[in-house]
PDB file of C-alpha atoms in Angstrom:
ATOM      1  CA  UNK A1038       0.147   0.016  -0.158  1.00  0.00           C
ATOM      2  CA  UNK A1039       1.512   3.369  -0.892  1.00  0.00           C
ATOM      3  CA  UNK A1040       2.336   5.893   1.653  1.00  0.00           C
ATOM      4  CA  UNK A1041      -0.128   8.436   0.296  1.00  0.00           C
ATOM      5  CA  UNK A1042      -3.210   6.097   0.772  1.00  0.00           C
ATOM      6  CA  UNK A1043      -1.875   4.998   4.613  1.00  0.00           C
ATOM      7  CA  UNK A1044      -1.856   8.743   5.242  1.00  0.00           C
ATOM      8  CA  UNK A1045      -5.163   9.329   3.987  1.00  0.00           C
ATOM      9  CA  UNK A1046      -6.473   6.619   6.159  1.00  0.00           C
ATOM     10  CA  UNK A1047      -4.949   7.702   9.032  1.00  0.00           C
ATOM     11  CA  UNK A1048      -6.142  11.256   8.697  1.00  0.00           C
ATOM     12  CA  UNK A1049      -9.782   9.763   8.160  1.00  0.00           C
ATOM     13  CA  UNK A1050      -9.531   7.748  11.587  1.00  0.00           C
ATOM     14  CA  UNK A1051      -8.212  10.812  13.312  1.00  0.00           C
ATOM     15  CA  UNK A1052     -11.273  12.964  12.244  1.00  0.00           C
ATOM     16  CA  UNK A1053     -13.584  10.051  13.236  1.00  0.00           C
ATOM     17  CA  UNK A1054     -11.929   9.269  16.606  1.00  0.00           C
ATOM     18  CA  UNK A1055     -11.832  13.154  17.369  1.00  0.00           C
ATOM     19  CA  UNK A1056     -15.914  13.084  17.491  1.00  0.00           C
ATOM     20  CA  UNK A1057     -17.043  13.041  21.139  1.00  0.00           C
ATOM     21  CA  UNK A1058     -19.996  10.761  20.498  1.00  0.00           C
ATOM     22  CA  UNK A1059     -17.843   8.014  19.283  1.00  0.00           C
ATOM     23  CA  UNK A1060     -16.117   6.930  22.361  1.00  0.00           C
ATOM     24  CA  UNK A1061     -16.480   3.079  21.765  1.00  0.00           C
ATOM     25  CA  UNK A1062     -15.121   3.508  18.191  1.00  0.00           C
ATOM     26  CA  UNK A1063     -12.156   5.440  19.409  1.00  0.00           C
ATOM     27  CA  UNK A1064     -11.469   2.320  21.763  1.00  0.00           C
ATOM     28  CA  UNK A1065     -11.876   0.211  18.812  1.00  0.00           C
ATOM     29  CA  UNK A1066      -9.214   2.079  16.709  1.00  0.00           C
ATOM     30  CA  UNK A1067      -6.830   2.158  20.086  1.00  0.00           C
ATOM     31  CA  UNK A1068      -7.142  -1.696  20.236  1.00  0.00           C
ATOM     32  CA  UNK A1069      -6.316  -1.920  16.629  1.00  0.00           C
ATOM     33  CA  UNK A1070      -3.340   0.215  17.051  1.00  0.00           C
ATOM     34  CA  UNK A1071      -2.127  -1.823  19.922  1.00  0.00           C
ATOM     35  CA  UNK A1072      -2.801  -4.938  18.095  1.00  0.00           C
ATOM     36  CA  UNK A1073      -0.751  -3.832  14.886  1.00  0.00           C
ATOM     37  CA  UNK A1074       2.055  -2.548  17.337  1.00  0.00           C
ATOM     38  CA  UNK A1075       1.947  -6.148  18.866  1.00  0.00           C
ATOM     39  CA  UNK A1076       2.096  -7.918  15.653  1.00  0.00           C
ATOM     40  CA  UNK A1077       4.631  -5.650  13.739  1.00  0.00           C
ATOM     41  CA  UNK A1078       1.852  -4.737  11.074  1.00  0.00           C
ATOM     42  CA  UNK A1079       0.984  -1.649   9.729  1.00  0.00           C
ATOM     43  CA  UNK A1080      -2.065  -0.110  11.349  1.00  0.00           C
ATOM     44  CA  UNK A1081      -4.277   0.216   8.349  1.00  0.00           C
ATOM     45  CA  UNK A1082      -3.924  -3.326   7.499  1.00  0.00           C
ATOM     46  CA  UNK A1083      -4.995  -4.538  10.853  1.00  0.00           C
ATOM     47  CA  UNK A1084      -7.937  -1.969  10.735  1.00  0.00           C
ATOM     48  CA  UNK A1085      -8.882  -3.084   7.433  1.00  0.00           C
ATOM     49  CA  UNK A1086      -8.986  -6.744   8.396  1.00  0.00           C
ATOM     50  CA  UNK A1087     -10.714  -6.089  11.760  1.00  0.00           C
ATOM     51  CA  UNK A1088     -13.642  -4.008   9.482  1.00  0.00           C
ATOM     52  CA  UNK A1089     -13.605  -6.836   7.147  1.00  0.00           C
ATOM     53  CA  UNK A1090     -14.180  -9.464   9.950  1.00  0.00           C
ATOM     54  CA  UNK A1091     -16.784  -7.290  11.464  1.00  0.00           C
ATOM     55  CA  UNK A1092     -18.738  -6.717   8.192  1.00  0.00           C
ATOM     56  CA  UNK A1093     -18.631 -10.595   7.410  1.00  0.00           C
ATOM     57  CA  UNK A1094     -19.747 -11.314  10.982  1.00  0.00           C
ATOM     58  CA  UNK A1095     -22.773  -9.090  11.125  1.00  0.00           C
ATOM     59  CA  UNK A1096     -26.061 -10.608  10.525  1.00  0.00           C
ATOM     60  CA  UNK A1097     -27.895  -9.804   7.274  1.00  0.00           C
ATOM     61  CA  UNK A1098     -31.571  -9.221   7.164  1.00  0.00           C
ATOM     62  CA  UNK A1099     -32.895 -12.454   6.051  1.00  0.00           C
ATOM     63  CA  UNK A1100     -36.022 -11.274   3.811  1.00  0.00           C
ATOM     64  CA  UNK A1101     -36.677 -14.174   1.643  1.00  0.00           C
ATOM     65  CA  UNK A1102     -35.949 -13.524  -1.971  1.00  0.00           C
ATOM     66  CA  UNK A1103     -39.069 -15.768  -3.203  1.00  0.00           C
ATOM     67  CA  UNK A1104     -41.656 -14.075  -1.067  1.00  0.00           C
ATOM     68  CA  UNK A1105     -44.654 -14.424  -3.526  1.00  0.00           C
ATOM     69  CA  UNK A1106     -47.632 -15.902  -1.670  1.00  0.00           C
ATOM     70  CA  UNK A1107     -49.666 -17.730  -4.480  1.00  0.00           C
ATOM     71  CA  UNK A1108     -52.127 -20.499  -4.961  1.00  0.00           C
ATOM     72  CA  UNK A1109     -50.328 -23.007  -7.090  1.00  0.00           C
ATOM     73  CA  UNK A1110     -52.918 -24.720  -9.577  1.00  0.00           C
ATOM     74  CA  UNK A1111     -52.083 -28.130 -11.492  1.00  0.00           C
ATOM     75  CA  UNK A1112     -54.120 -28.971 -14.468  1.00  0.00           C
ATOM     76  CA  UNK A1113     -53.709 -32.897 -14.769  1.00  0.00           C
ATOM     77  CA  UNK A1114     -55.146 -33.016 -18.324  1.00  0.00           C
ATOM     78  CA  UNK A1115     -53.057 -30.282 -20.302  1.00  0.00           C
ATOM     79  CA  UNK A1116     -55.582 -27.520 -21.269  1.00  0.00           C
ATOM     80  CA  UNK A1117     -55.019 -27.226 -24.933  1.00  0.00           C
ATOM     81  CA  UNK A1118     -57.569 -24.166 -25.146  1.00  0.00           C
ATOM     82  CA  UNK A1119     -56.610 -20.620 -24.093  1.00  0.00           C
ATOM     83  CA  UNK A1120     -57.231 -19.526 -20.432  1.00  0.00           C
ATOM     84  CA  UNK A1121     -57.394 -16.321 -18.770  1.00  0.00           C
ATOM     85  CA  UNK A1122     -58.463 -15.547 -15.103  1.00  0.00           C
ATOM     86  CA  UNK A1123     -59.281 -12.190 -13.546  1.00  0.00           C
ATOM     87  CA  UNK A1124     -60.819 -11.525 -10.299  1.00  0.00           C
ATOM     88  CA  UNK A1125     -63.558  -8.491  -9.937  1.00  0.00           C
ATOM     89  CA  UNK A1126     -62.703  -5.907  -7.453  1.00  0.00           C
ATOM     90  CA  UNK A1127     -65.342  -4.142  -5.158  1.00  0.00           C
ATOM     91  CA  UNK A1128     -65.224  -0.848  -7.035  1.00  0.00           C
ATOM     92  CA  UNK A1129     -66.446  -2.551 -10.077  1.00  0.00           C
ATOM     93  CA  UNK A1130     -63.162  -3.041 -12.068  1.00  0.00           C
ATOM     94  CA  UNK A1131     -61.361  -6.363 -12.734  1.00  0.00           C
ATOM     95  CA  UNK A1132     -57.826  -7.448 -11.895  1.00  0.00           C
ATOM     96  CA  UNK A1133     -56.367  -9.650 -14.864  1.00  0.00           C
ATOM     97  CA  UNK A1134     -54.306 -12.630 -13.141  1.00  0.00           C
ATOM     98  CA  UNK A1135     -53.657 -14.860 -15.718  1.00  0.00           C
ATOM     99  CA  UNK A1136     -53.794 -13.543 -19.569  1.00  0.00           C
ATOM    100  CA  UNK A1137     -54.232 -16.144 -22.627  1.00  0.00           C
ATOM    101  CA  UNK A1138     -52.176 -18.810 -21.204  1.00  0.00           C
ATOM    102  CA  UNK A1139     -52.006 -21.912 -23.782  1.00  0.00           C
ATOM    103  CA  UNK A1140     -50.838 -25.499 -23.075  1.00  0.00           C
ATOM    104  CA  UNK A1141     -51.583 -24.846 -19.465  1.00  0.00           C
ATOM    105  CA  UNK A1142     -50.475 -27.877 -16.888  1.00  0.00           C
ATOM    106  CA  UNK A1143     -49.417 -25.628 -13.836  1.00  0.00           C
ATOM    107  CA  UNK A1144     -50.029 -21.827 -12.888  1.00  0.00           C
ATOM    108  CA  UNK A1145     -50.071 -19.539  -9.997  1.00  0.00           C
ATOM    109  CA  UNK A1146     -52.579 -17.065  -8.909  1.00  0.00           C
ATOM    110  CA  UNK A1147     -51.956 -14.437  -6.216  1.00  0.00           C
ATOM    111  CA  UNK A1148     -54.300 -14.526  -2.983  1.00  0.00           C
ATOM    112  CA  UNK A1149     -56.245 -11.585  -1.645  1.00  0.00           C
ATOM    113  CA  UNK A1150     -56.005 -11.197   2.027  1.00  0.00           C
ATOM    114  CA  UNK A1151     -58.920  -8.412   2.892  1.00  0.00           C
ATOM    115  CA  UNK A1152     -61.701 -10.915   2.341  1.00  0.00           C
ATOM    116  CA  UNK A1153     -62.271 -14.517   3.683  1.00  0.00           C
ATOM    117  CA  UNK A1154     -63.466 -15.409   0.184  1.00  0.00           C
ATOM    118  CA  UNK A1155     -61.453 -14.862  -3.381  1.00  0.00           C
ATOM    119  CA  UNK A1156     -63.726 -14.736  -6.510  1.00  0.00           C
ATOM    120  CA  UNK A1157     -62.077 -15.727  -9.511  1.00  0.00           C
ATOM    121  CA  UNK A1158     -63.328 -15.870 -13.111  1.00  0.00           C
ATOM    122  CA  UNK A1159     -61.919 -18.588 -15.405  1.00  0.00           C
ATOM    123  CA  UNK A1160     -62.435 -17.803 -19.198  1.00  0.00           C
ATOM    124  CA  UNK A1161     -61.542 -20.852 -21.601  1.00  0.00           C
ATOM    125  CA  UNK A1162     -61.609 -20.056 -25.229  1.00  0.00           C
ATOM    126  CA  UNK A1163     -61.417 -22.778 -27.660  1.00  0.00           C
ATOM    127  CA  UNK A1164     -59.675 -22.567 -31.203  1.00  0.00           C
ATOM    128  CA  UNK A1165     -63.259 -21.705 -32.870  1.00  0.00           C
ATOM    129  CA  UNK A1166     -63.286 -18.753 -30.442  1.00  0.00           C
ATOM    130  CA  UNK A1167     -66.177 -20.184 -28.338  1.00  0.00           C
ATOM    131  CA  UNK A1168     -65.775 -18.851 -24.654  1.00  0.00           C
ATOM    132  CA  UNK A1169     -66.653 -20.754 -21.637  1.00  0.00           C
ATOM    133  CA  UNK A1170     -66.886 -18.415 -18.263  1.00  0.00           C
ATOM    134  CA  UNK A1171     -66.710 -20.318 -14.824  1.00  0.00           C
ATOM    135  CA  UNK A1172     -66.612 -18.537 -11.515  1.00  0.00           C
ATOM    136  CA  UNK A1173     -64.781 -20.076  -8.708  1.00  0.00           C
ATOM    137  CA  UNK A1174     -65.229 -18.812  -5.237  1.00  0.00           C
ATOM    138  CA  UNK A1175     -62.113 -19.803  -2.807  1.00  0.00           C
ATOM    139  CA  UNK A1176     -62.572 -19.814   0.672  1.00  0.00           C
ATOM    140  CA  UNK A1177     -59.572 -19.159   3.221  1.00  0.00           C
ATOM    141  CA  UNK A1178     -57.926 -17.949   6.496  1.00  0.00           C
ATOM    142  CA  UNK A1179     -55.271 -15.485   6.227  1.00  0.00           C
ATOM    143  CA  UNK A1180     -52.559 -15.457   8.907  1.00  0.00           C
ATOM    144  CA  UNK A1181     -50.157 -12.293   8.977  1.00  0.00           C
ATOM    145  CA  UNK A1182     -46.534 -13.649   8.691  1.00  0.00           C
ATOM    146  CA  UNK A1183     -43.656 -11.616  10.165  1.00  0.00           C
ATOM    147  CA  UNK A1184     -40.064 -12.004   9.240  1.00  0.00           C
ATOM    148  CA  UNK A1185     -38.550  -8.673  10.137  1.00  0.00           C
ATOM    149  CA  UNK A1186     -39.370  -5.213  10.544  1.00  0.00           C
ATOM    150  CA  UNK A1187     -37.093  -4.633   7.496  1.00  0.00           C
ATOM    151  CA  UNK A1188     -39.146  -6.953   5.445  1.00  0.00           C
ATOM    152  CA  UNK A1189     -42.381  -6.208   3.721  1.00  0.00           C
ATOM    153  CA  UNK A1190     -45.688  -7.714   5.581  1.00  0.00           C
ATOM    154  CA  UNK A1191     -47.085 -11.074   4.162  1.00  0.00           C
ATOM    155  CA  UNK A1192     -49.994 -13.178   4.590  1.00  0.00           C
ATOM    156  CA  UNK A1193     -49.883 -17.102   4.647  1.00  0.00           C
ATOM    157  CA  UNK A1194     -53.461 -18.618   3.889  1.00  0.00           C
ATOM    158  CA  UNK A1195     -55.195 -21.879   4.659  1.00  0.00           C
ATOM    159  CA  UNK A1196     -57.546 -22.886   2.194  1.00  0.00           C
ATOM    160  CA  UNK A1197     -61.018 -23.858   3.638  1.00  0.00           C
ATOM    161  CA  UNK A1198     -63.228 -24.627   0.681  1.00  0.00           C
ATOM    162  CA  UNK A1199     -63.772 -24.133  -2.812  1.00  0.00           C
ATOM    163  CA  UNK A1200     -67.118 -24.003  -4.822  1.00  0.00           C
ATOM    164  CA  UNK A1201     -67.465 -23.040  -8.684  1.00  0.00           C
ATOM    165  CA  UNK A1202     -69.648 -22.991 -11.548  1.00  0.00           C
ATOM    166  CA  UNK A1203     -69.784 -26.044 -13.919  1.00  0.00           C
ATOM    167  CA  UNK A1204     -69.508 -24.652 -17.230  1.00  0.00           C
ATOM    168  CA  UNK A1205     -66.194 -25.607 -18.235  1.00  0.00           C
ATOM    169  CA  UNK A1206     -64.832 -26.582 -14.995  1.00  0.00           C
ATOM    170  CA  UNK A1207     -65.614 -30.352 -14.258  1.00  0.00           C
ATOM    171  CA  UNK A1208     -64.063 -30.341 -10.515  1.00  0.00           C
ATOM    172  CA  UNK A1209     -61.738 -28.664  -8.143  1.00  0.00           C
ATOM    173  CA  UNK A1210     -59.616 -30.512  -5.647  1.00  0.00           C
ATOM    174  CA  UNK A1211     -57.729 -28.908  -2.836  1.00  0.00           C
ATOM    175  CA  UNK A1212     -54.465 -31.086  -2.422  1.00  0.00           C
ATOM    176  CA  UNK A1213     -52.583 -28.845  -0.036  1.00  0.00           C
ATOM    177  CA  UNK A1214     -54.437 -26.155   2.073  1.00  0.00           C
ATOM    178  CA  UNK A1215     -51.422 -24.405   3.313  1.00  0.00           C
ATOM    179  CA  UNK A1216     -50.364 -21.496   1.092  1.00  0.00           C
ATOM    180  CA  UNK A1217     -47.066 -20.137   1.775  1.00  0.00           C
ATOM    181  CA  UNK A1218     -43.979 -18.839  -0.068  1.00  0.00           C
ATOM    182  CA  UNK A1219     -43.376 -22.530  -1.296  1.00  0.00           C
ATOM    183  CA  UNK A1220     -43.821 -22.237  -4.951  1.00  0.00           C
ATOM    184  CA  UNK A1221     -43.141 -26.125  -5.334  1.00  0.00           C
ATOM    185  CA  UNK A1222     -46.359 -27.133  -3.591  1.00  0.00           C
ATOM    186  CA  UNK A1223     -49.444 -27.800  -5.595  1.00  0.00           C
ATOM    187  CA  UNK A1224     -52.235 -26.319  -3.802  1.00  0.00           C
ATOM    188  CA  UNK A1225     -55.607 -27.101  -6.148  1.00  0.00           C
ATOM    189  CA  UNK A1226     -55.860 -29.317  -8.948  1.00  0.00           C
ATOM    190  CA  UNK A1227     -58.318 -28.231 -11.448  1.00  0.00           C
ATOM    191  CA  UNK A1228     -60.239 -30.738 -13.979  1.00  0.00           C
ATOM    192  CA  UNK A1229     -61.877 -29.112 -17.038  1.00  0.00           C
ATOM    193  CA  UNK A1230     -64.705 -30.834 -18.648  1.00  0.00           C
ATOM    194  CA  UNK A1231     -63.933 -32.576 -21.898  1.00  0.00           C
ATOM    195  CA  UNK A1232     -64.391 -30.224 -24.846  1.00  0.00           C
ATOM    196  CA  UNK A1233     -66.637 -31.733 -27.863  1.00  0.00           C
TER     197      UNK A1233
END
């Protein structure tokens, strides 16, 4: 390390340790100076190693990277038609959740946390543009999930029931009622009626 870099580091350390509210920091620098004298190493090198060790030893905020809470659907018999799903809002508008998916075997839809029941409109359009609409009512309980004050709040869900119209959907089975961050779990199996 060049002498000019060492001098810059020393001046910065002197300014930091001169501040009256940093008593414990000054003591840490004194300990680093003492250690560097005992080891016969330069003070900036010992200080840099100490800061590196401190940085690596500090705990980080462990907010999950995959933090989407969604119901995972499986379609055992691949749906060859086009599937769209939306959810009506209380203000009369709709939220598009899945747009024109084809060759569907699996898909995920977000879960609401304001009401005990989510309403979903499933729209299946075949190659002749014949449209079949079904309404699915998904009952659930919501549980707040807390990771840390630094992480965004989330809700986990427990699916308690499902009912639906039977125009294009033959049956719906809840295979795992616990909805969390786990994207590998199939929560609902969706069976469509055979199309003629």
